[in-house]
Amino acid sequence: MTHIHARARRAMFAPIVFVAAVSLALSGCSTDSQAGATEKDSKKVTLVVHDSFPNKEFAAAASKATGYDVKVISAGDGGELTNKLVLTKGAPIADAFFGVDNTFASRVVDNDVVEAYVPAGLPKSAADYAFDNKGSLTPVDVGATCINIDTGWFKDRGIAEPQNYEDLTAPKYRDLTVLLDPTASSTGASFLTGTVSEFGEDGFADYWQKLVDNGARIEQGWTEAYNGQFTKGGGDGTKPIVVSYSSSPAFTTNDDGTATTTKALLDTCSNQIEYAGVLAGATNQAGAKAVLDYLVSSEFQETIPDAMYMYPMDAEVKLPANWAEFAPMPTKGQLHDLPSAKIEQGREGWLRTLSDKIGL
Amino acid sequence: MTRSASNHSLHVGRWLGWTLATLLPLGFILLFFVWPVVSLVATGLTNDGQLDLSGIPEVFGDARTWQVIGQTILQAVGSTVISLLLGLPAAYVLYRLDFPGRAFLRGFLTVPFVLPTVVVGTAFTALLGPGGPLEWLGLDRSFVAIIIALAFFNVTVVARTVGGFWARLDDSAAMAARVMGAGRVRAWLTVTFPALVPALASAAALVFLFSSTSFGIVLILGGREFANVETEIYRLTVQFLDLRSAAVLSLAQFVIVGLALTVSARLRSSGERAVELRAEAPQGQREKRPGIADLPALVMFGATVLILHALPILTLLGRSLRAADGSWSFGNYAALFSSADLPIEGTVLESIWLSLRISCVAAAIAMFLGVLIALVLSRRPGSDVLRRGMSLFDGLVMLPLGVSAVTLGFGLLLTMNKPLGIGFDLRTSVALIPIAQALVALPLVVRTLLPVLRSIDQRLRFAATSLGASPLAVLRTIDLPMVGRSAGLALGFAFAASLGEFGATSFLVRPGEQTLPVVIAQLIGHQAPGSYGAGLAGAVVLGALTAAVMLVADRLRADRIGSEFRGEF
């Protein structure tokens, strides 16, 4: 009788033991790699970032520079990150964040997700990218969405290169352009902002209609457009005109790095500014501020082109040589930008107009 | 101790055992699936803490909603029809004919099922789009392209489900029909086909479920014009933070998925009854060598494998072997080992190793809970209430297959802040990754184990009990050996499913731990030189790993003819 009992007990407890073992194993491996800071541990600070961030390198360098134990966690692309921050308002998943761009910046500020803070040692050039004068958000880097072209393709065929938005609707560039769906891609949304800035809220949809009438192909995301359809994208693409970044030509250089095969049309750009901030209700406010200080320090700013393929916000930082040559930033006069608040306010309506008009 | 007292404690022990076996998996599903999903939907349907259902008529009053629901159903039906048409010959060839290389082909056919959808989507665009070898078909950007790509994933489901059933089908009735003078075709149509209907119907329901909740393929190939409910929920949540509309669409998705599950359960139970009517594994009936009469099926199967499966996979393989300037090279594969140049943390090799470890934990959780669930669901209780409870439980286990990864991911974010008094924030813990993957793998494990357990003759258990065996002895000597037979296959599925899992994993907040599919998606979406090529090479490695796991799992199956899939996936 007793042995049946013993076995029954063993059989019943085996699952519990197993679950306990698994959860112990998991929590064991999570204590050294997980992020959630406890109140007691004031040396630990957590930064939540978008997907294209050098997490480990940053954690090591920032820990050394700030004296805090810096942890980094990823939360998807810029839009996803923004929404996760809004959803977890009140019980933030980290102390500070980086990677919300000007398309979504108003959303985090309007939802009271951030605590204003102006980092110590903020470079002067940051003023050009300030979100507001309270320091709600700290600009860290900047990129530009621009039309890119395959220069060799046009040369081989003796066709003049397009220069601006209007050119893309001309008959000689028929069926050559790849755009990004602005409802699905943040890069696409940035290009849409540029066209709204250029043609106005009443005129941008007409422009898009002309693009589509001229045979423009609209892909879901940057990968499908650039790597799938563009002639210089590493695949077997057939279209020589594509929406990409002003920095893209620095990646299509020849082997000895003396020339590039593509070019960004600097008159078709709009800026994507990436912001960082302190999260309201953060367990380690002081640590969060230290991390922001480090993000704007020249030590980190210098690593931005190579690590994130964006331009540093600090104008004093020297760009890598091939960037200076092949990937110049568009000048202020060339840019087609809108204030973040206007983007947040208008975006859904623009997308609706566009989908009514061209069936996106 | 008196005899009645020992009987009593035995009874209590058994009762406790079954209750525990039910409560453990139930608790897991309620905690990590139901609570997060319900929380997110509730967030969308409340306003300042008050229930606000005004969104429901509003969203359903919008023409766009009906277009999306219509597309979802059309795509799922289309993909189901194509998958059945192509899967039936595949089932015949792979499970009724005997030829060299059959085991390899069975393994190969599971590869599509776990390839990252973003890679497959890109491969299909490369195939059908401008400059692609099949551009002349004019299928680029079409409804047909979407359902063909969905069939790419789902022909396997039909071949496996129907094939396993077909392998066990007793031929004597068809033979008799032939002897009585019926032609081959007529005998097939009047005898074999009707016998296969339950398995076909059950496979159809599964394919419908998978297709109606498909995300990556529909997003890439369909865009907004061919959006389905799943991609629309993604767009509303991630792009617009319109949780209200997303919640209403989630409700619509529950209804569609619930219907598919109900139909599938009905068809499955009728299928199981049908099998029970027949003799156990047909004695002496062996797979035959292919003959002239099998030619049509072989041609169909050959065309399916070559055009639908091999062509996109070869396109992918070919691209992964070409450098940026178009020359052939192994450079993309070499890049998987080096830590420099690629815009990711560490090397791809490290993420492969991490993925393997996480999948081990996920598969262990899924197997452990799956065995408990399968044991519980294989009982046949006398009481109506218990039986109904069990079918509810069955549906609950299947639900993770049919609920949007965005909803689950964002839901976990809302609920996993130190849940149940756990001392740490589970939202930012690596532990959540295997948990989410185990949820996705769980239905596959249960669906693999359950038919084997259900096929045990109930009289065997009664006989053992009446000869004095304790319930545990019955479990140990009758049920567990049967589980053991198909455990290898279930484990393989669980492992492969979590290895390839992308949706739920990518929506979790990850503590610097990137699994292979997440790394692949990042690489092919980056402008750094060599990044795209390395991503494609990573995708090939993922496909190869999965195929290897499935080949081994197929071999682990102890009895080669008997314990195949039968009418279930």
Coordinates of C-alpha atoms in Angstrom, one line a residue, chain B residues 18-503:
Chain B
W18 CA -6.2 14.0 -13.0
T19 CA -7.1 17.3 -11.5
L20 CA -3.5 18.3 -11.3
A21 CA -2.9 17.1 -14.8
T22 CA -5.7 19.4 -16.0
L23 CA -5.0 22.4 -13.8
L24 CA -1.3 22.7 -14.6
P25 CA -1.7 23.2 -18.4
L26 CA -4.9 25.1 -17.9
G27 CA -3.2 27.5 -15.5
F28 CA -0.3 28.0 -17.9
I29 CA -2.7 28.8 -20.8
L30 CA -4.9 31.1 -18.7
L31 CA -1.9 33.0 -17.3
F32 CA 0.2 33.4 -20.4
F33 CA -2.5 33.4 -23.1
V34 CA -6.0 34.1 -22.0
W35 CA -5.3 36.9 -19.5
P36 CA -3.0 38.9 -21.8
V37 CA -5.3 38.6 -24.8
V38 CA -8.4 39.4 -22.8
S39 CA -6.6 42.4 -21.2
L40 CA -5.6 43.9 -24.5
V41 CA -9.0 43.5 -26.0
A42 CA -10.5 44.9 -22.8
T43 CA -8.2 48.0 -23.0
G44 CA -9.6 48.6 -26.5
L45 CA -13.2 48.3 -25.4
T46 CA -13.0 50.5 -22.3
N47 CA -12.9 54.2 -21.9
D48 CA -11.8 55.7 -18.6
G49 CA -12.5 52.4 -16.9
Q50 CA -16.1 52.2 -18.4
L51 CA -17.1 49.5 -20.8
D52 CA -17.6 51.2 -24.1
L53 CA -19.0 49.1 -26.9
S54 CA -19.8 51.9 -29.3
G55 CA -16.7 50.9 -31.2
I56 CA -18.4 47.7 -32.3
P57 CA -21.2 49.1 -34.5
E58 CA -18.9 51.9 -35.6
V59 CA -16.2 49.6 -36.9
F60 CA -18.6 47.1 -38.4
G61 CA -20.4 50.1 -40.1
D62 CA -17.1 50.8 -42.0
A63 CA -16.9 49.3 -45.5
R64 CA -13.2 48.7 -45.0
T65 CA -14.0 46.2 -42.1
W66 CA -16.1 44.0 -44.4
Q67 CA -13.6 44.2 -47.2
V68 CA -10.9 42.9 -44.8
I69 CA -13.2 40.2 -43.4
G70 CA -14.2 39.2 -46.9
Q71 CA -10.6 39.0 -48.1
T72 CA -9.7 36.9 -45.0
I73 CA -12.3 34.4 -45.9
L74 CA -11.7 34.4 -49.6
Q75 CA -7.9 33.9 -49.2
A76 CA -8.4 31.1 -46.6
V77 CA -10.9 29.3 -48.8
G78 CA -8.8 29.7 -51.9
S79 CA -5.6 28.5 -50.1
T80 CA -7.6 25.6 -48.6
V81 CA -8.8 24.4 -52.1
I82 CA -5.4 24.7 -53.7
S83 CA -3.7 23.0 -50.7
L84 CA -6.2 20.1 -50.9
L85 CA -5.9 19.7 -54.6
L86 CA -2.1 19.6 -54.5
G87 CA -1.8 17.8 -51.1
L88 CA -3.9 14.8 -52.0
P89 CA -1.5 13.5 -54.7
A90 CA 1.4 14.3 -52.4
A91 CA -0.2 12.3 -49.6
Y92 CA -0.7 9.3 -52.0
V93 CA 2.9 9.4 -53.2
L94 CA 4.5 10.0 -49.9
Y95 CA 2.4 7.6 -47.8
R96 CA 1.1 4.9 -50.2
L97 CA 4.1 4.4 -52.5
D98 CA 7.5 3.0 -51.6
F99 CA 10.5 4.5 -53.3
P100 CA 14.0 5.5 -52.4
G101 CA 14.3 9.1 -51.0
R102 CA 10.7 9.1 -49.6
A103 CA 11.9 9.8 -46.1
F104 CA 14.0 12.7 -47.4
L105 CA 11.0 14.2 -49.4
R106 CA 8.8 13.9 -46.3
G107 CA 11.4 15.9 -44.3
F108 CA 11.9 18.3 -47.2
L109 CA 8.2 19.1 -47.3
T110 CA 8.3 20.3 -43.7
V111 CA 10.8 23.0 -44.5
P112 CA 8.3 25.4 -46.1
F113 CA 6.2 25.2 -42.9
V114 CA 8.8 26.8 -40.8
L115 CA 10.7 29.2 -43.1
P116 CA 10.5 32.8 -42.1
T117 CA 7.6 34.4 -44.0
V118 CA 9.4 37.6 -44.8
V119 CA 12.0 35.5 -46.7
V120 CA 9.4 33.4 -48.5
G121 CA 7.5 36.5 -49.4
T122 CA 10.6 38.0 -50.9
A123 CA 11.4 34.8 -52.7
F124 CA 7.9 34.8 -54.2
T125 CA 8.2 38.4 -55.3
A126 CA 11.5 37.5 -56.9
L127 CA 9.9 34.6 -58.7
L128 CA 6.7 36.3 -60.0
G129 CA 7.7 40.0 -60.0
P130 CA 9.5 42.1 -62.6
G131 CA 12.6 40.3 -63.9
G132 CA 11.6 37.0 -62.2
P133 CA 11.5 33.7 -64.1
L134 CA 7.8 33.5 -63.8
E135 CA 7.0 37.1 -64.6
W136 CA 5.2 36.0 -67.8
L137 CA 2.4 34.4 -65.8
G138 CA 1.3 37.9 -64.8
L139 CA 0.6 36.8 -61.2
D140 CA 2.6 39.5 -59.4
R141 CA 0.5 41.5 -57.0
S142 CA -2.5 39.3 -57.4
F143 CA -4.9 37.4 -55.3
V144 CA -3.7 34.2 -56.9
A145 CA -0.1 35.0 -55.8
I146 CA -1.2 35.2 -52.2
I147 CA -3.1 31.9 -52.2
I148 CA -0.2 30.2 -54.0
A149 CA 2.2 31.4 -51.4
L150 CA -0.2 30.3 -48.6
A151 CA -0.4 26.9 -50.3
F152 CA 3.4 26.8 -50.2
F153 CA 3.1 26.5 -46.4
N154 CA 0.0 24.4 -46.3
V155 CA 0.3 21.6 -48.8
T156 CA 2.5 19.9 -46.2
V157 CA -0.3 20.0 -43.6
V158 CA -2.7 18.2 -46.0
A159 CA -0.1 15.7 -47.2
R160 CA 0.8 14.8 -43.5
T161 CA -2.7 14.7 -42.2
V162 CA -4.3 12.9 -45.1
G163 CA -1.2 10.7 -45.8
G164 CA -1.0 9.3 -42.2
F165 CA -4.7 8.4 -42.4
W166 CA -4.4 7.0 -45.9
A167 CA -1.5 4.8 -44.9
R168 CA -3.7 3.0 -42.4
L169 CA -6.7 2.7 -44.6
D170 CA -7.8 -0.9 -45.2
D171 CA -7.6 -1.7 -48.9
S172 CA -9.9 -4.7 -48.9
A173 CA -13.1 -2.7 -49.8
A174 CA -11.4 -1.1 -52.8
M175 CA -10.0 -4.5 -53.8
A176 CA -13.4 -6.0 -53.6
A177 CA -14.8 -3.2 -55.8
R178 CA -12.0 -3.9 -58.4
V179 CA -12.8 -7.6 -58.3
M180 CA -16.5 -6.9 -58.9
G181 CA -15.4 -5.1 -62.1
A182 CA -15.1 -1.4 -61.1
G183 CA -12.4 0.5 -62.9
R184 CA -9.5 1.9 -61.0
V185 CA -10.9 5.4 -61.1
R186 CA -14.4 4.3 -60.2
A187 CA -13.2 2.2 -57.3
W188 CA -11.2 5.2 -56.1
L189 CA -14.0 7.6 -56.4
T190 CA -16.7 5.4 -54.8
V191 CA -14.7 3.6 -52.1
T192 CA -11.3 5.2 -51.3
F193 CA -12.3 8.8 -51.6
P194 CA -15.4 8.7 -49.3
A195 CA -13.2 7.0 -46.7
L196 CA -10.7 9.8 -46.9
V197 CA -13.3 12.5 -46.5
P198 CA -13.0 12.9 -42.7
A199 CA -9.2 13.3 -42.9
L200 CA -9.6 15.7 -45.8
A201 CA -12.1 17.7 -44.0
S202 CA -10.0 17.9 -40.9
A203 CA -7.0 19.0 -42.9
A204 CA -9.1 21.6 -44.7
A205 CA -10.2 23.1 -41.4
L206 CA -6.6 23.3 -40.2
V207 CA -5.4 24.9 -43.5
F208 CA -8.3 27.3 -43.3
L209 CA -7.2 28.2 -39.7
F210 CA -3.6 28.7 -40.6
S211 CA -4.5 30.7 -43.8
S212 CA -7.0 33.0 -42.2
T213 CA -4.5 34.0 -39.5
S214 CA -1.5 34.3 -41.9
F215 CA 0.5 37.4 -41.2
G216 CA 3.8 37.9 -43.0
I217 CA 2.9 36.6 -46.4
V218 CA -0.3 38.6 -46.6
L219 CA 1.4 41.7 -45.4
I220 CA 4.2 41.5 -48.0
L221 CA 2.4 40.1 -51.0
G222 CA -1.0 41.6 -50.3
G223 CA -0.4 45.1 -49.1
R224 CA -3.4 47.1 -48.1
E225 CA -5.5 45.9 -51.1
F226 CA -5.5 42.3 -50.0
A227 CA -5.2 42.9 -46.2
N228 CA -6.7 40.2 -43.9
V229 CA -7.9 40.6 -40.4
E230 CA -4.5 39.7 -38.9
T231 CA -2.5 42.3 -40.9
E232 CA -5.2 44.9 -40.3
I233 CA -4.9 44.3 -36.5
Y234 CA -1.2 44.8 -36.9
R235 CA -1.5 48.0 -38.8
L236 CA -4.2 49.4 -36.4
T237 CA -2.1 48.5 -33.3
V238 CA 1.5 49.2 -34.4
Q239 CA 1.0 52.1 -36.8
F240 CA -2.1 53.9 -35.4
L241 CA -2.4 52.7 -31.8
D242 CA -6.1 52.5 -32.5
L243 CA -6.7 49.8 -29.9
R244 CA -10.5 50.2 -30.2
S245 CA -10.7 49.2 -33.8
A246 CA -8.1 46.5 -33.3
A247 CA -10.1 45.1 -30.4
V248 CA -13.2 44.9 -32.5
L249 CA -11.3 43.2 -35.3
S250 CA -9.8 40.8 -32.7
L251 CA -13.4 39.9 -31.7
A252 CA -14.2 39.2 -35.4
Q253 CA -11.1 37.0 -35.6
F254 CA -12.2 35.0 -32.5
V255 CA -15.4 34.3 -34.2
I256 CA -13.8 33.2 -37.5
V257 CA -11.2 31.1 -35.6
G258 CA -13.8 29.7 -33.2
L259 CA -15.9 28.5 -36.2
A260 CA -12.9 26.9 -37.9
L261 CA -12.1 25.1 -34.6
T262 CA -15.6 23.9 -34.1
V263 CA -15.9 22.6 -37.6
S264 CA -12.5 21.0 -37.3
A265 CA -13.4 19.3 -34.0
R266 CA -16.7 18.0 -35.4
L267 CA -15.0 16.5 -38.5
R268 CA -12.2 15.1 -36.4
S269 CA -14.4 13.2 -34.1
S270 CA -16.3 11.8 -36.9
G271 CA -13.0 10.9 -38.5
E272 CA -11.9 9.1 -35.3
R273 CA -15.1 7.1 -35.2
A274 CA -14.6 6.1 -38.8
V275 CA -11.1 4.8 -38.0
E276 CA -12.4 2.8 -35.1
L277 CA -14.8 1.0 -37.3
R278 CA -11.9 -0.4 -39.3
A279 CA -9.4 -3.0 -38.3
E280 CA -6.2 -1.8 -36.6
A281 CA -3.2 -1.2 -38.9
P282 CA -4.0 -3.3 -41.9
Q283 CA -2.1 -6.6 -41.6
G284 CA 0.3 -7.5 -44.4
Q285 CA -0.7 -4.4 -46.4
R286 CA 2.4 -2.8 -47.7
E287 CA 3.2 0.3 -49.6
K288 CA 3.8 -0.7 -53.2
R289 CA 6.4 0.4 -55.7
P290 CA 5.1 3.1 -58.1
G291 CA 3.6 1.7 -61.3
I292 CA 2.3 3.1 -64.6
A293 CA -1.1 3.7 -63.1
D294 CA 0.4 6.0 -60.5
L295 CA 1.9 8.3 -63.2
P296 CA -0.8 11.1 -62.9
A297 CA -0.3 11.3 -59.2
L298 CA 3.5 11.2 -59.5
V299 CA 3.4 14.0 -62.2
M300 CA 1.1 16.1 -60.0
F301 CA 3.3 15.6 -57.0
G302 CA 6.5 16.2 -59.0
A303 CA 5.1 19.5 -60.3
T304 CA 4.0 20.5 -56.8
V305 CA 7.5 19.8 -55.3
L306 CA 9.4 21.4 -58.2
I307 CA 7.3 24.5 -59.0
L308 CA 5.6 25.3 -55.7
H309 CA 8.3 24.3 -53.2
A310 CA 11.7 23.8 -54.9
L311 CA 11.6 26.9 -57.1
P312 CA 11.2 29.5 -54.4
I313 CA 13.6 27.6 -52.1
L314 CA 16.2 27.3 -54.9
T315 CA 15.8 31.0 -55.7
L316 CA 16.5 31.7 -52.1
L317 CA 19.5 29.3 -52.1
G318 CA 20.9 30.8 -55.3
R319 CA 20.6 34.3 -54.0
S320 CA 22.3 33.4 -50.7
L321 CA 25.3 32.0 -52.8
R322 CA 25.8 35.2 -54.8
A323 CA 27.9 38.2 -53.8
A324 CA 26.6 41.8 -54.2
D325 CA 28.3 42.1 -57.6
G326 CA 26.5 38.9 -58.8
S327 CA 29.4 36.5 -58.7
W328 CA 29.1 33.1 -57.0
S329 CA 30.6 33.0 -53.5
F330 CA 30.3 31.6 -50.0
G331 CA 30.9 35.0 -48.6
N332 CA 27.4 35.3 -47.2
Y333 CA 27.9 32.1 -45.2
A334 CA 31.3 33.2 -44.0
A335 CA 29.7 36.4 -42.7
L336 CA 27.6 34.2 -40.4
F337 CA 30.7 33.5 -38.3
S338 CA 32.3 36.9 -38.1
S339 CA 31.3 39.6 -35.7
A340 CA 32.4 42.5 -37.8
D341 CA 30.5 44.4 -40.5
L342 CA 27.0 43.1 -39.8
P343 CA 24.5 45.5 -38.1
I344 CA 23.6 43.0 -35.3
E345 CA 25.0 42.2 -31.9
G346 CA 27.6 39.5 -32.0
T347 CA 27.5 36.9 -34.8
V348 CA 24.7 35.0 -36.5
L349 CA 26.3 31.9 -35.1
E350 CA 25.7 33.1 -31.6
S351 CA 22.0 33.7 -32.3
I352 CA 21.7 30.2 -33.8
W353 CA 23.1 28.8 -30.6
L354 CA 20.8 31.0 -28.5
S355 CA 17.8 29.9 -30.7
L356 CA 18.7 26.3 -30.2
R357 CA 18.9 26.7 -26.4
I358 CA 15.6 28.7 -26.2
S359 CA 13.9 26.1 -28.4
C360 CA 15.1 23.3 -26.1
V361 CA 13.4 25.0 -23.1
A362 CA 10.3 25.8 -25.2
A363 CA 10.0 22.3 -26.5
A364 CA 10.5 20.9 -23.0
I365 CA 7.6 23.0 -21.7
A366 CA 5.4 22.2 -24.7
M367 CA 6.1 18.5 -24.4
F368 CA 5.5 18.4 -20.7
L369 CA 2.2 20.3 -20.8
G370 CA 1.3 18.6 -24.1
V371 CA 1.6 15.1 -22.7
L372 CA -0.6 16.0 -19.7
I373 CA -3.2 17.6 -22.0
A374 CA -3.2 14.6 -24.4
L375 CA -3.6 12.2 -21.4
V376 CA -6.5 14.2 -20.1
L377 CA -8.2 14.6 -23.4
S378 CA -7.8 10.9 -24.3
R379 CA -10.0 9.9 -21.4
R380 CA -13.6 9.1 -22.1
P381 CA -15.6 10.2 -19.1
G382 CA -19.1 9.0 -18.5
S383 CA -20.5 12.3 -17.5
D384 CA -21.8 14.8 -20.0
V385 CA -20.6 17.8 -18.1
L386 CA -17.0 16.4 -18.0
R387 CA -17.2 15.6 -21.7
R388 CA -18.3 19.1 -22.6
G389 CA -15.7 20.6 -20.3
M390 CA -13.1 18.5 -22.1
S391 CA -14.1 19.7 -25.6
L392 CA -13.9 23.3 -24.3
F393 CA -10.4 22.6 -22.9
D394 CA -9.5 21.1 -26.3
G395 CA -10.6 24.3 -28.1
L396 CA -8.7 26.4 -25.6
V397 CA -5.5 24.5 -26.3
M398 CA -5.9 25.1 -30.0
L399 CA -6.6 28.9 -29.7
P400 CA -2.9 30.1 -29.7
L401 CA -2.7 29.0 -33.3
G402 CA -5.5 31.4 -34.2
V403 CA -4.9 34.5 -32.3
S404 CA -2.8 37.4 -33.6
A405 CA 0.8 37.6 -32.5
V406 CA 0.4 41.3 -32.0
T407 CA -2.5 40.9 -29.7
L408 CA -0.6 38.3 -27.6
G409 CA 2.6 40.3 -27.6
F410 CA 1.0 43.6 -26.6
G411 CA -1.2 41.7 -24.1
L412 CA 1.8 40.1 -22.4
L413 CA 3.3 43.6 -22.1
L414 CA 0.2 44.8 -20.3
T415 CA 0.0 42.0 -17.9
M416 CA 3.4 40.6 -17.1
N417 CA 4.7 43.2 -14.7
K418 CA 5.6 41.0 -11.7
P419 CA 2.6 38.7 -12.3
L420 CA 1.3 36.6 -9.3
G421 CA 3.7 38.2 -7.0
I422 CA 6.8 37.0 -8.9
G423 CA 9.7 39.3 -7.8
F424 CA 10.8 40.4 -11.2
D425 CA 9.4 42.2 -14.2
L426 CA 8.6 39.3 -16.6
R427 CA 7.9 41.7 -19.4
T428 CA 11.6 42.4 -19.8
S429 CA 12.8 38.9 -19.0
V430 CA 14.2 36.4 -21.5
A431 CA 12.0 33.8 -19.8
L432 CA 9.0 35.1 -21.7
I433 CA 10.5 34.0 -25.1
P434 CA 10.3 30.2 -24.5
I435 CA 7.0 30.6 -22.8
A436 CA 5.4 32.3 -25.8
Q437 CA 7.1 29.8 -28.2
A438 CA 5.8 26.9 -26.0
L439 CA 2.2 28.3 -26.4
V440 CA 2.6 28.3 -30.2
A441 CA 4.0 24.7 -30.2
L442 CA 1.6 23.3 -27.7
P443 CA -1.3 22.7 -30.1
L444 CA 1.0 20.8 -32.5
V445 CA 2.2 18.6 -29.7
V446 CA -1.3 17.8 -28.5
R447 CA -2.5 17.2 -32.1
T448 CA 0.3 14.7 -32.7
L449 CA 0.0 12.8 -29.4
L450 CA -3.8 12.7 -29.0
P451 CA -4.8 10.5 -31.9
V452 CA -2.3 7.8 -30.8
L453 CA -3.7 7.9 -27.3
R454 CA -7.3 7.9 -28.5
S455 CA -6.6 4.8 -30.6
I456 CA -5.9 2.7 -27.5
D457 CA -8.8 0.3 -27.0
Q458 CA -10.6 1.4 -23.9
R459 CA -11.2 -2.3 -23.1
L460 CA -7.5 -2.8 -22.6
R461 CA -7.5 -0.3 -19.8
F462 CA -10.6 -1.9 -18.2
A463 CA -9.1 -5.3 -18.5
A464 CA -5.9 -4.1 -16.8
T465 CA -7.8 -2.4 -14.0
S466 CA -10.0 -5.4 -13.4
L467 CA -6.9 -7.6 -13.1
G468 CA -5.8 -5.4 -10.3
A469 CA -3.5 -2.8 -11.9
S470 CA -3.5 0.6 -10.3
P471 CA -4.4 3.6 -12.4
L472 CA -0.7 4.6 -12.4
A473 CA 0.3 1.1 -13.5
V474 CA -2.3 1.4 -16.4
L475 CA -0.7 4.8 -17.3
R476 CA 2.7 3.4 -17.1
T477 CA 2.2 0.1 -19.0
I478 CA -0.5 1.2 -21.5
D479 CA -0.7 4.9 -22.2
L480 CA 2.9 6.1 -21.7
P481 CA 4.4 3.5 -24.1
M482 CA 1.9 4.6 -26.7
V483 CA 2.9 8.3 -26.1
G484 CA 6.5 7.2 -26.4
R485 CA 5.9 6.0 -29.9
S486 CA 5.0 9.4 -31.2
A487 CA 6.9 11.5 -28.7
G488 CA 9.9 11.8 -31.0
L489 CA 7.7 13.3 -33.7
A490 CA 5.9 15.6 -31.3
L491 CA 9.1 16.8 -29.8
G492 CA 10.5 17.4 -33.3
F493 CA 7.5 19.5 -34.2
A494 CA 7.7 21.5 -31.0
F495 CA 11.3 22.1 -31.5
A496 CA 11.0 23.1 -35.1
A497 CA 8.0 25.3 -34.4
S498 CA 9.8 27.3 -31.7
L499 CA 13.0 27.4 -33.7
G500 CA 11.1 29.2 -36.6
E501 CA 8.7 31.2 -34.4
F502 CA 8.9 34.9 -35.4
G503 CA 5.6 36.7 -34.8

